[in-house]
């Protein structure tokens, strides 16, 4: 019972009569007290009870839904903690993410990836290579292992919202800094700060060609996308506004890669700036403003009513429903406006009971699926490179989407590629991926009959909510095949390959 | 589609099975899967062969610069307006355009197209685009793929609707359309028997070989009893695994002296060729070549960013022309398109910003090729003061292909709200 913190674990209900075929016992397992399940090593001192902890069905469903939405797939530890401290406390803790200690994980990561602590000039001086690949590995590792699950889900959202493709060393260095200094630094802060940091992010400046945006020939790329994608959305501005915003941002550029301790950092060049008068969304910006022109534009955009709605709709789609209605979006937008664009408050509202009443199933994108499987199965991951390769095959490797709109979140886009999921599940279950280990005997420890094994799988993968049809099919599979750890692994692989597991 | 209000479990349709015994339930499951509709028909009888073309849709995302891909060197305004990004006149030495018809020419990076063009199997449709003024990639790509400009609600692609409104070439075929991409692009969204397959060479289930069949059966049963859209996708996936495993992609040998490059685009075309030649009933294939958003350092000559893309595009099409269009009697029509063209005048970063009209490439046995089809507006008559004007609606070209090469007269459903104008690009 080491580490189980005194709260006695309750086995998931077996449901059946126990008449089923006896499976071969796990190593050293005969006669062991089944209450040692789940293995203490992944409880990390958290208390644990089964997912059935005495609440009403509706409450349970609603708690389960919240857990699904704020994690990359709940693990036992997540379910245990919510059951122990209750829904509201759990959510409050995840929202106050700074209070959750992730120092062990971060220390491990920065030891492995020293560039995580480097400024861009330091990365240039050290000529850090392979960083786009390593950056993706860091993202996978954090999603899988960070106790700050909600924070990582918010970061995932902003990484798409302010998408920048990491390709080539210049982009990879600056993108790594962008994620740290822009996205992660402001993910739950004020939207204006996030937007402002993004506008001065070397990665964004280079990616959307603002480094080429000069008075004599404005480049409209950033000007268009900062409105269309980052703030107001289409419809709020005209082509004239695009041209005027581009003029405002002329001269926002970066130092060259050979600029020593300023290499590839933001720089405003007054000589390249168009200092004439501009009109943006009806606001006259007087001439002679220099760098303040761009800041004024960001003020206008951040406080524009369309931005409150556009950003709120993004948050609603990410956490609540693929197609949020206006009631929901308006309420989030009201919080956005009233709080001065405080993203934590909008996220808090999005995860409230009344907002989640609008929830509809969301299809897991490949990243969410892969990380979720590994979390559910308590995979111990010492290296995420193999998962990264799998995600590249699925077209969902972090930081690799080519266009500034970020990875799509449409069911129709991702749902066709079930085969990739089935293959990934099998690879994980057979421990074919170097650096990712699933301890099937440990997970199944003490479960002996077909019904017990199926119940255990239900508990691990679905938190006790496995549909009966899937349960019966898995039991049949266990019954007709030679029982072994291999067959139990296959049954686990089938469970995460099932239709219900593809949604959250 | 899904009516579950909770994230997991809940109302999964279990109710109707509650009264059944486990055996009874499994019997139901087995019956649902009894029809072997998924079995591959790799050796297809010749009399099944369709008179309809197989269509290969090539989307060039990013807004490809049509004024470089097919140079209007005969337009008196071209050199002056294009400035530093102009391709030199034919005959003017290094990097010069190669004349096609006395008015248009190809830049050096596109010369691989000449073979198909000169053989009369490649048509270029210029100054072609959408009536919608959007310069947003995402809106313009959406309009292009759904085949309806300015519409933000239609969810299905034009190619998907073509399939929905036409009889399958092979009634019991496994798959009607395949996208050789990790995800399903909008152009095929909602299509019947349509799947994305990123890597046709690795299509089977992984894991212990001895249990493969039984695991596949469990998956089939799980999904057969589940909800749409996954139920259909799973059924197609299972069938597609069998289909693709029956086709020897790795051992595929191209015909006609074709040589596919090692790049992903050429690889996708090669897989497309193998799929088409296997004659398994696939009527539409979607592939992509992305990265045309050349705001800066456009690089239109050897080694440059856009030159490399053009070389990849032209080289791939050249191989496909030799291998399939020239060497088989299976009619194929390839259509390449981008969401918009780029501005006439370059910007200060030796790039071009988002513009309006672009071009389409149409290649096939039954294409009126060897010609630049256009109603050239003249660069002195720009759209919105700065972009190439669109004088041919992209739906005219696609509509003509759908009607005459794909044998589908239901243009009102494929391109709702639009009357397709015949531009004479394909053989009727």
mmCIF file of C-alpha atoms in Angstrom, chain B residues 53-199:
data_model
loop_
_atom_site.group_PDB
_atom_site.id
_atom_site.type_symbol
_atom_site.label_atom_id
_atom_site.label_comp_id
_atom_site.label_asym_id
_atom_site.label_seq_id
_atom_site.Cartn_x
_atom_site.Cartn_y
_atom_site.Cartn_z
ATOM 1 C CA UNK B 53 -11.860 9.358 -66.320
ATOM 2 C CA UNK B 54 -10.186 8.848 -62.992
ATOM 3 C CA UNK B 55 -9.632 12.306 -61.521
ATOM 4 C CA UNK B 56 -6.501 13.341 -59.668
ATOM 5 C CA UNK B 57 -6.977 16.578 -57.741
ATOM 6 C CA UNK B 58 -3.759 18.430 -56.961
ATOM 7 C CA UNK B 59 -4.128 21.300 -54.510
ATOM 8 C CA UNK B 60 -1.288 23.812 -54.380
ATOM 9 C CA UNK B 61 -1.862 25.500 -51.031
ATOM 10 C CA UNK B 62 -0.521 28.923 -50.248
ATOM 11 C CA UNK B 63 -1.526 30.941 -53.307
ATOM 12 C CA UNK B 64 0.700 29.958 -56.235
ATOM 13 C CA UNK B 65 2.064 32.811 -58.314
ATOM 14 C CA UNK B 66 0.494 32.233 -61.725
ATOM 15 C CA UNK B 67 2.397 35.114 -63.331
ATOM 16 C CA UNK B 68 5.595 33.139 -62.768
ATOM 17 C CA UNK B 69 4.273 29.650 -63.460
ATOM 18 C CA UNK B 70 3.014 30.699 -66.868
ATOM 19 C CA UNK B 71 4.609 33.966 -67.896
ATOM 20 C CA UNK B 72 2.479 36.439 -69.904
ATOM 21 C CA UNK B 73 5.548 37.795 -71.627
ATOM 22 C CA UNK B 74 3.464 39.144 -74.490
ATOM 23 C CA UNK B 75 1.603 41.494 -72.154
ATOM 24 C CA UNK B 76 3.327 44.854 -72.669
ATOM 25 C CA UNK B 77 2.947 45.663 -68.977
ATOM 26 C CA UNK B 78 4.510 42.470 -67.663
ATOM 27 C CA UNK B 79 8.194 43.417 -67.459
ATOM 28 C CA UNK B 80 7.549 46.839 -66.032
ATOM 29 C CA UNK B 81 4.981 45.822 -63.433
ATOM 30 C CA UNK B 82 6.753 42.658 -62.331
ATOM 31 C CA UNK B 83 10.078 44.434 -62.051
ATOM 32 C CA UNK B 84 12.717 42.413 -60.275
ATOM 33 C CA UNK B 85 10.486 39.326 -60.212
ATOM 34 C CA UNK B 86 9.913 39.210 -63.971
ATOM 35 C CA UNK B 87 11.004 36.174 -65.935
ATOM 36 C CA UNK B 88 13.084 37.476 -68.888
ATOM 37 C CA UNK B 89 11.618 37.444 -72.404
ATOM 38 C CA UNK B 90 12.060 34.284 -74.483
ATOM 39 C CA UNK B 91 15.399 34.272 -76.207
ATOM 40 C CA UNK B 92 16.989 36.696 -73.791
ATOM 41 C CA UNK B 93 19.456 34.245 -72.362
ATOM 42 C CA UNK B 94 19.829 32.903 -68.854
ATOM 43 C CA UNK B 95 16.556 32.304 -66.964
ATOM 44 C CA UNK B 96 14.497 33.365 -69.994
ATOM 45 C CA UNK B 97 10.972 32.064 -70.492
ATOM 46 C CA UNK B 98 10.363 29.385 -73.103
ATOM 47 C CA UNK B 99 7.655 30.489 -75.460
ATOM 48 C CA UNK B 100 4.464 28.441 -75.710
ATOM 49 C CA UNK B 101 2.223 30.346 -78.117
ATOM 50 C CA UNK B 102 3.668 33.732 -78.893
ATOM 51 C CA UNK B 103 2.209 35.330 -75.757
ATOM 52 C CA UNK B 104 2.741 32.979 -72.810
ATOM 53 C CA UNK B 105 5.830 31.061 -71.785
ATOM 54 C CA UNK B 106 7.158 28.717 -69.130
ATOM 55 C CA UNK B 107 9.924 29.656 -66.698
ATOM 56 C CA UNK B 108 12.948 27.337 -66.608
ATOM 57 C CA UNK B 109 11.694 25.519 -63.508
ATOM 58 C CA UNK B 110 8.485 24.479 -65.299
ATOM 59 C CA UNK B 111 10.033 23.098 -68.486
ATOM 60 C CA UNK B 112 9.274 19.531 -67.463
ATOM 61 C CA UNK B 113 5.699 20.347 -68.459
ATOM 62 C CA UNK B 114 6.668 20.827 -72.095
ATOM 63 C CA UNK B 115 6.519 17.145 -72.952
ATOM 64 C CA UNK B 116 2.868 16.795 -71.966
ATOM 65 C CA UNK B 117 2.035 20.232 -73.362
ATOM 66 C CA UNK B 118 3.588 19.485 -76.726
ATOM 67 C CA UNK B 119 1.874 16.104 -76.800
ATOM 68 C CA UNK B 120 -1.420 17.974 -76.538
ATOM 69 C CA UNK B 121 -2.268 16.476 -73.144
ATOM 70 C CA UNK B 122 -1.628 19.445 -70.891
ATOM 71 C CA UNK B 123 -3.754 22.567 -70.895
ATOM 72 C CA UNK B 124 -3.045 25.713 -68.904
ATOM 73 C CA UNK B 125 -6.045 27.811 -67.907
ATOM 74 C CA UNK B 126 -4.875 31.314 -67.063
ATOM 75 C CA UNK B 127 -6.441 34.300 -65.323
ATOM 76 C CA UNK B 128 -8.722 31.845 -63.670
ATOM 77 C CA UNK B 129 -10.160 32.174 -60.182
ATOM 78 C CA UNK B 130 -13.043 32.938 -57.912
ATOM 79 C CA UNK B 131 -15.542 35.813 -57.914
ATOM 80 C CA UNK B 132 -15.035 36.105 -54.163
ATOM 81 C CA UNK B 133 -12.573 38.880 -53.305
ATOM 82 C CA UNK B 134 -11.134 37.157 -50.245
ATOM 83 C CA UNK B 135 -7.396 37.235 -49.899
ATOM 84 C CA UNK B 136 -7.551 34.960 -46.883
ATOM 85 C CA UNK B 137 -5.858 31.636 -47.570
ATOM 86 C CA UNK B 138 -8.264 29.801 -45.376
ATOM 87 C CA UNK B 139 -11.453 31.268 -46.764
ATOM 88 C CA UNK B 140 -10.231 31.023 -50.352
ATOM 89 C CA UNK B 141 -9.123 27.406 -49.900
ATOM 90 C CA UNK B 142 -12.466 26.633 -48.367
ATOM 91 C CA UNK B 143 -14.324 28.155 -51.343
ATOM 92 C CA UNK B 144 -12.094 26.336 -53.810
ATOM 93 C CA UNK B 145 -12.576 23.003 -52.106
ATOM 94 C CA UNK B 146 -16.289 23.206 -51.436
ATOM 95 C CA UNK B 147 -16.751 24.646 -54.928
ATOM 96 C CA UNK B 148 -18.872 27.530 -53.727
ATOM 97 C CA UNK B 149 -17.338 30.971 -53.229
ATOM 98 C CA UNK B 150 -18.459 33.093 -50.282
ATOM 99 C CA UNK B 151 -20.225 30.190 -48.569
ATOM 100 C CA UNK B 152 -19.274 29.536 -44.966
ATOM 101 C CA UNK B 153 -21.784 26.792 -44.199
ATOM 102 C CA UNK B 154 -21.477 24.129 -46.887
ATOM 103 C CA UNK B 155 -19.435 21.326 -45.359
ATOM 104 C CA UNK B 156 -18.873 18.943 -48.254
ATOM 105 C CA UNK B 157 -16.284 19.208 -50.999
ATOM 106 C CA UNK B 158 -17.175 19.546 -54.686
ATOM 107 C CA UNK B 159 -15.383 16.310 -55.483
ATOM 108 C CA UNK B 160 -17.242 14.567 -52.676
ATOM 109 C CA UNK B 161 -20.547 15.851 -54.088
ATOM 110 C CA UNK B 162 -19.590 14.605 -57.526
ATOM 111 C CA UNK B 163 -19.168 11.150 -56.021
ATOM 112 C CA UNK B 164 -22.406 11.488 -54.085
ATOM 113 C CA UNK B 165 -24.331 12.320 -57.237
ATOM 114 C CA UNK B 166 -22.850 9.661 -59.505
ATOM 115 C CA UNK B 167 -23.008 5.896 -59.565
ATOM 116 C CA UNK B 168 -19.848 4.176 -58.443
ATOM 117 C CA UNK B 169 -17.711 2.913 -61.287
ATOM 118 C CA UNK B 170 -17.521 -0.370 -59.423
ATOM 119 C CA UNK B 171 -20.657 -1.048 -57.439
ATOM 120 C CA UNK B 172 -18.940 -3.287 -54.910
ATOM 121 C CA UNK B 173 -15.656 -1.409 -54.929
ATOM 122 C CA UNK B 174 -13.975 -0.829 -51.626
ATOM 123 C CA UNK B 175 -13.015 2.769 -52.045
ATOM 124 C CA UNK B 176 -14.180 5.475 -54.426
ATOM 125 C CA UNK B 177 -11.766 8.166 -53.381
ATOM 126 C CA UNK B 178 -8.505 8.340 -51.542
ATOM 127 C CA UNK B 179 -6.508 11.298 -50.312
ATOM 128 C CA UNK B 180 -2.803 10.662 -50.018
ATOM 129 C CA UNK B 181 -2.576 12.993 -47.023
ATOM 130 C CA UNK B 182 -2.646 12.394 -43.251
ATOM 131 C CA UNK B 183 -6.018 14.110 -42.942
ATOM 132 C CA UNK B 184 -8.987 14.368 -45.269
ATOM 133 C CA UNK B 185 -9.008 17.664 -47.191
ATOM 134 C CA UNK B 186 -12.255 19.558 -47.556
ATOM 135 C CA UNK B 187 -12.428 18.820 -51.263
ATOM 136 C CA UNK B 188 -13.325 15.222 -50.333
ATOM 137 C CA UNK B 189 -15.140 15.920 -47.066
ATOM 138 C CA UNK B 190 -18.421 14.031 -46.973
ATOM 139 C CA UNK B 191 -17.489 11.772 -49.850
ATOM 140 C CA UNK B 192 -18.824 8.224 -50.015
ATOM 141 C CA UNK B 193 -16.271 5.485 -49.462
ATOM 142 C CA UNK B 194 -13.533 8.055 -49.107
ATOM 143 C CA UNK B 195 -10.482 7.830 -46.886
ATOM 144 C CA UNK B 196 -7.222 9.621 -46.292
ATOM 145 C CA UNK B 197 -4.269 7.255 -46.468
ATOM 146 C CA UNK B 198 -0.992 8.975 -45.729
ATOM 147 C CA UNK B 199 1.175 5.971 -46.393
#
